[in-house]
Short mmCIF file of C-alpha atoms in Angstrom, two decimals:
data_model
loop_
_atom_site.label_atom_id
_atom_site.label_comp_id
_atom_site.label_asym_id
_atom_site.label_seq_id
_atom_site.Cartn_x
_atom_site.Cartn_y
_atom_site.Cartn_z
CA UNK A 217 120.53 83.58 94.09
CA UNK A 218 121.28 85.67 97.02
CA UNK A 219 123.10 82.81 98.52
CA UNK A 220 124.85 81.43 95.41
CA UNK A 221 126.47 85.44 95.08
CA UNK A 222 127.68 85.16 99.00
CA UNK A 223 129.67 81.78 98.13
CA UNK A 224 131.23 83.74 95.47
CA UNK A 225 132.14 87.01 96.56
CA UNK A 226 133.59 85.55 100.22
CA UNK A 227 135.45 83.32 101.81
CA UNK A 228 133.18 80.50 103.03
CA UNK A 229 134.32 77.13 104.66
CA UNK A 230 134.10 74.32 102.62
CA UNK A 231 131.75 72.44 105.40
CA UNK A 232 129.17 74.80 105.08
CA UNK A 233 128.94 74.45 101.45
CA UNK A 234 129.07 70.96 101.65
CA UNK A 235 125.37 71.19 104.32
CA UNK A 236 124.29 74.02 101.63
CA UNK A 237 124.55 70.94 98.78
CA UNK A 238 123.09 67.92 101.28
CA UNK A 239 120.11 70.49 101.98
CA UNK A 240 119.60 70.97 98.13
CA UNK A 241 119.74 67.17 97.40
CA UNK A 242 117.60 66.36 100.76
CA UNK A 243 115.07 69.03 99.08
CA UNK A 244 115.39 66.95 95.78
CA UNK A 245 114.92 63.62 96.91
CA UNK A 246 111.57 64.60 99.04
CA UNK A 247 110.13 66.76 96.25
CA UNK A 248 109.38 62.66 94.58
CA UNK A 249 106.82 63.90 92.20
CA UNK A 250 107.09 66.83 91.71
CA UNK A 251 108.82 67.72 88.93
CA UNK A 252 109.05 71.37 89.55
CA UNK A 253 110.37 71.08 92.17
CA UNK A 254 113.17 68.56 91.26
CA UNK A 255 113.81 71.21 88.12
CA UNK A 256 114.00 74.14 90.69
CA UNK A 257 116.73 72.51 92.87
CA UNK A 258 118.47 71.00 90.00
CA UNK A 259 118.84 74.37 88.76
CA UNK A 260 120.07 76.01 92.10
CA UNK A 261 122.66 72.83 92.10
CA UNK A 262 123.93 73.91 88.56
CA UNK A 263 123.80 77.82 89.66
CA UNK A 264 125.80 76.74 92.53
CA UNK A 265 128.57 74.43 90.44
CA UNK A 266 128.90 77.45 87.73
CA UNK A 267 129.46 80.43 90.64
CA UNK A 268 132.21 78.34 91.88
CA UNK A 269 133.90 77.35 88.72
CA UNK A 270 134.55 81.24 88.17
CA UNK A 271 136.12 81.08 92.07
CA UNK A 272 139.17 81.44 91.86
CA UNK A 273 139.68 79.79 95.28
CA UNK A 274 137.52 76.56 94.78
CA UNK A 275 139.79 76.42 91.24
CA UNK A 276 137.07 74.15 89.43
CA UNK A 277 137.88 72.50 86.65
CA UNK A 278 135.35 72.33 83.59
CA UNK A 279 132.45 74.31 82.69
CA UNK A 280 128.66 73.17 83.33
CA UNK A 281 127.59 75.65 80.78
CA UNK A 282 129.29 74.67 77.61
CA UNK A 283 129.92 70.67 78.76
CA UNK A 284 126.81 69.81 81.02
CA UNK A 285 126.61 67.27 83.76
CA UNK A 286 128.88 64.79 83.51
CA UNK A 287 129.66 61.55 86.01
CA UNK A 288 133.44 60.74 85.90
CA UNK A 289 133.98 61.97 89.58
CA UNK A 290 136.48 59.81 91.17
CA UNK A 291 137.13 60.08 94.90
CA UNK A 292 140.63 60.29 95.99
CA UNK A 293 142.36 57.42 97.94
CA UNK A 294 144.53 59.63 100.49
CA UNK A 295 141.28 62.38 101.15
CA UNK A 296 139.68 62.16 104.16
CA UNK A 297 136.38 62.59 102.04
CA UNK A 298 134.78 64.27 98.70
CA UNK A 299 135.75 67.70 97.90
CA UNK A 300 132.94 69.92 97.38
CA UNK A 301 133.85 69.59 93.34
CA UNK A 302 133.34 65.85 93.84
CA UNK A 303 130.19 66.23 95.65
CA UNK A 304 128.87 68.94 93.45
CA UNK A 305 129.67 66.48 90.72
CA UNK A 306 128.16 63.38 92.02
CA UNK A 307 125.08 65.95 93.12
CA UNK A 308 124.30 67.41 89.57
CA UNK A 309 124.01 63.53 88.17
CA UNK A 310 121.98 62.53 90.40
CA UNK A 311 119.25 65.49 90.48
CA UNK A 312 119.67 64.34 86.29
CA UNK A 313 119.09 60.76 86.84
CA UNK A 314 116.18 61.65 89.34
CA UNK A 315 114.39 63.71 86.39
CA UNK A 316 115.05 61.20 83.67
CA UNK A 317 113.85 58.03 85.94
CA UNK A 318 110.62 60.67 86.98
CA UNK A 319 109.78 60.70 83.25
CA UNK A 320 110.61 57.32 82.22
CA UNK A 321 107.59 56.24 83.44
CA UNK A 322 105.52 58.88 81.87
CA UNK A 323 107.14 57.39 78.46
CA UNK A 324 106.66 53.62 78.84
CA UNK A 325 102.52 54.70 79.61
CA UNK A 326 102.61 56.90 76.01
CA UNK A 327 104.53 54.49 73.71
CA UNK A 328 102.05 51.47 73.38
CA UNK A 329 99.03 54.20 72.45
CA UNK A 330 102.15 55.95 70.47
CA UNK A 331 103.13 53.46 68.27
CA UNK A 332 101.77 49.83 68.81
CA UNK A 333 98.31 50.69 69.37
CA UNK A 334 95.58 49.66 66.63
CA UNK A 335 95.01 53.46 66.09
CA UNK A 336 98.78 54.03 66.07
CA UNK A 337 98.11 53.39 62.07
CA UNK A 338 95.11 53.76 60.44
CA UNK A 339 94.72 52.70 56.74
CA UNK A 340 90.89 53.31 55.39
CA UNK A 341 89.58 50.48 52.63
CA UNK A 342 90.66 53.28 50.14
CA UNK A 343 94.22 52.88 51.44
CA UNK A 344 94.81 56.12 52.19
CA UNK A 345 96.31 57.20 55.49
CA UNK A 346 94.97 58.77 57.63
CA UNK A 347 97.26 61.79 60.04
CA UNK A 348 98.79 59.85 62.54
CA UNK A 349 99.97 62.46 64.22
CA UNK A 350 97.17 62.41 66.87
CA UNK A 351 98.93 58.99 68.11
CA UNK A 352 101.97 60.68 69.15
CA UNK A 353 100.35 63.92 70.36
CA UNK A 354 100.53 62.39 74.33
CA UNK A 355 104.19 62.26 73.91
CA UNK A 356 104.77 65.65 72.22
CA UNK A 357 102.58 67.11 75.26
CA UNK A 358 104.81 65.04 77.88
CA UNK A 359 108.14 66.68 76.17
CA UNK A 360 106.28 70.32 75.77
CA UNK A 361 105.45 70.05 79.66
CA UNK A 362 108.98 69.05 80.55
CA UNK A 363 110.76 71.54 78.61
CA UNK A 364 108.55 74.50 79.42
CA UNK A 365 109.49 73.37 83.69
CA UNK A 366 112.74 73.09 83.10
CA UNK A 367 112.81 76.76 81.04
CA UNK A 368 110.82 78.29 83.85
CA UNK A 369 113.71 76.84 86.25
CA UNK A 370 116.58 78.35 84.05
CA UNK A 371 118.08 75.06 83.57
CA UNK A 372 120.66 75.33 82.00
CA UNK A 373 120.31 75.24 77.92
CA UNK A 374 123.21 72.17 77.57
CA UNK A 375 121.75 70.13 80.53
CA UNK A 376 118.25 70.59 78.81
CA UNK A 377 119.35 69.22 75.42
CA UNK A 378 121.60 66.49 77.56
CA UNK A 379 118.28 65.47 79.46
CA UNK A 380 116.85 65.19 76.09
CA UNK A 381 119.65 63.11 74.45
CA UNK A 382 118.67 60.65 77.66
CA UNK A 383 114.97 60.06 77.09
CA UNK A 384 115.12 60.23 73.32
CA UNK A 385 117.64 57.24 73.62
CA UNK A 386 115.43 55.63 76.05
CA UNK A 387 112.66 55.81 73.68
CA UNK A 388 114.79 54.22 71.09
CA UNK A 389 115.83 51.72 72.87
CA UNK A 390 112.83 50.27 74.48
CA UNK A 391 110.66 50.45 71.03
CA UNK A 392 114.21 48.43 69.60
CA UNK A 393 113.86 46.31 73.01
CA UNK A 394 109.95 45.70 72.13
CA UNK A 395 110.25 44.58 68.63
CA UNK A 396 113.14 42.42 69.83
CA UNK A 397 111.09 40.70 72.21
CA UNK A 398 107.39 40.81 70.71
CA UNK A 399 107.81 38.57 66.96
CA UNK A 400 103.73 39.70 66.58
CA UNK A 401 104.95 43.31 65.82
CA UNK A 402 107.41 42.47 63.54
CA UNK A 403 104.97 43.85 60.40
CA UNK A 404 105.04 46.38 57.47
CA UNK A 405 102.47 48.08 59.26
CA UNK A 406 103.74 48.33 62.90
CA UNK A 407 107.35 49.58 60.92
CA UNK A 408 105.19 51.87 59.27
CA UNK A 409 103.47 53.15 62.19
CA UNK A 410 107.01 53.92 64.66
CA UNK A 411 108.93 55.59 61.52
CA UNK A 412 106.01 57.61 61.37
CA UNK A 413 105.62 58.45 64.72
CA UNK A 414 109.42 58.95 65.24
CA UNK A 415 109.13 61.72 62.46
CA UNK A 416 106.81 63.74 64.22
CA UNK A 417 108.58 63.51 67.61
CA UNK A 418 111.97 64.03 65.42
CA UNK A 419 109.96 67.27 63.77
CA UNK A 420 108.99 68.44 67.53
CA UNK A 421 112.68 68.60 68.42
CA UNK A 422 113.71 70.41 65.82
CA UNK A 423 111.09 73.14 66.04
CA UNK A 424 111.93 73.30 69.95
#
């Protein structure tokens, strides 16, 4: 934080910023999996981007804060290179992607126990049904674990909820992808069993 208050309050050379931000993403890249780590130098990368946007030097435009991480960083012809903006810019998604694609994985092993699984749905010869909230419980603990890291690394609230946009979509569309692909699952029962299990991640989110 120290550091992030010097490139605010003086004059500091572009270049040195720019081996301040291929440090952080060198530091990012080699923390692989750990994901506090990645969530620690995300954050410093988003401290970093907001301290200069109130520069009135750098003259940022938009506002990590109240937009998020965004991607539409174009590189300019006649430059000799990326402005620190650009590489900022380009920085910020890709410490994003590299949490997303981290937890992607964590997802694909959770779904078929999730939803798909024989005990995804349990129906007794009475017919009555039993919680299936225990099916889903894996995943809930996954997106507990992720959002308590990213709290503890004062991630910004709008990336958070942008990270989250990401992997609930990605759940979406691989269960859509699955029943797409799989004809066997195409049931009452396995319909039953994701709309159910979607409700209790849907019921997570909105408590969190």
């Amino acid at each position: 934080l120290k550091a992030v208050s010097y490139l605010h309050e003086n004059e500091c050379e572009e270049e040195w910023i720019m081996e301040i931000l291929l440090m952080i993403r060198f530091m990012a890249i080699n923390a692989k999996g750990d994901l506090e780590m990645l969530c620690y130098w995300f954050a410093v990368s988003l401290c970093i981007t907001n301290h200069l946007q109130q520069s009135k030097r750098f003259k940022f435009v938009g506002d990590i804060q109240g937009f998020g991480v965004s991607d539409d960083s174009e590189f300019c012809e006649d430059s000799d290179g990326p402005t620190v903006q650009q590489t900022l810019s380009l920085l910020n998604y890709e410490l994003y992607l590299l949490i997303c694609k981290q937890i992607f994985p964590q997802i694909d092993d959770l779904l078929e126990v999730s939803f798909f699984s024989s005990m995804a749905l349990i129906i007794d010869a009475s017919k009555t049904l039993i919680d299936p909230s225990r099916s889903v419980e894996g995943l809930i603990q996954l997106l507990t674990r992720l959002t308590r890291k990213m709290k503890e690394a004062a991630i910004y609230p709008r990336v958070t909820k942008q990270i989250f946009h990401q992997l609930i979509y990605y759940i979406s569309t691989t269960l859509a992808n699955r029943l797409l692909t799989t004809p066997e699952l195409c049931t009452p029962t396995v319909a039953l069993s994701i709309k159910m299990g979607l409700s209790f991640v849907e019921g997570w989110i909105q408590e969190t």
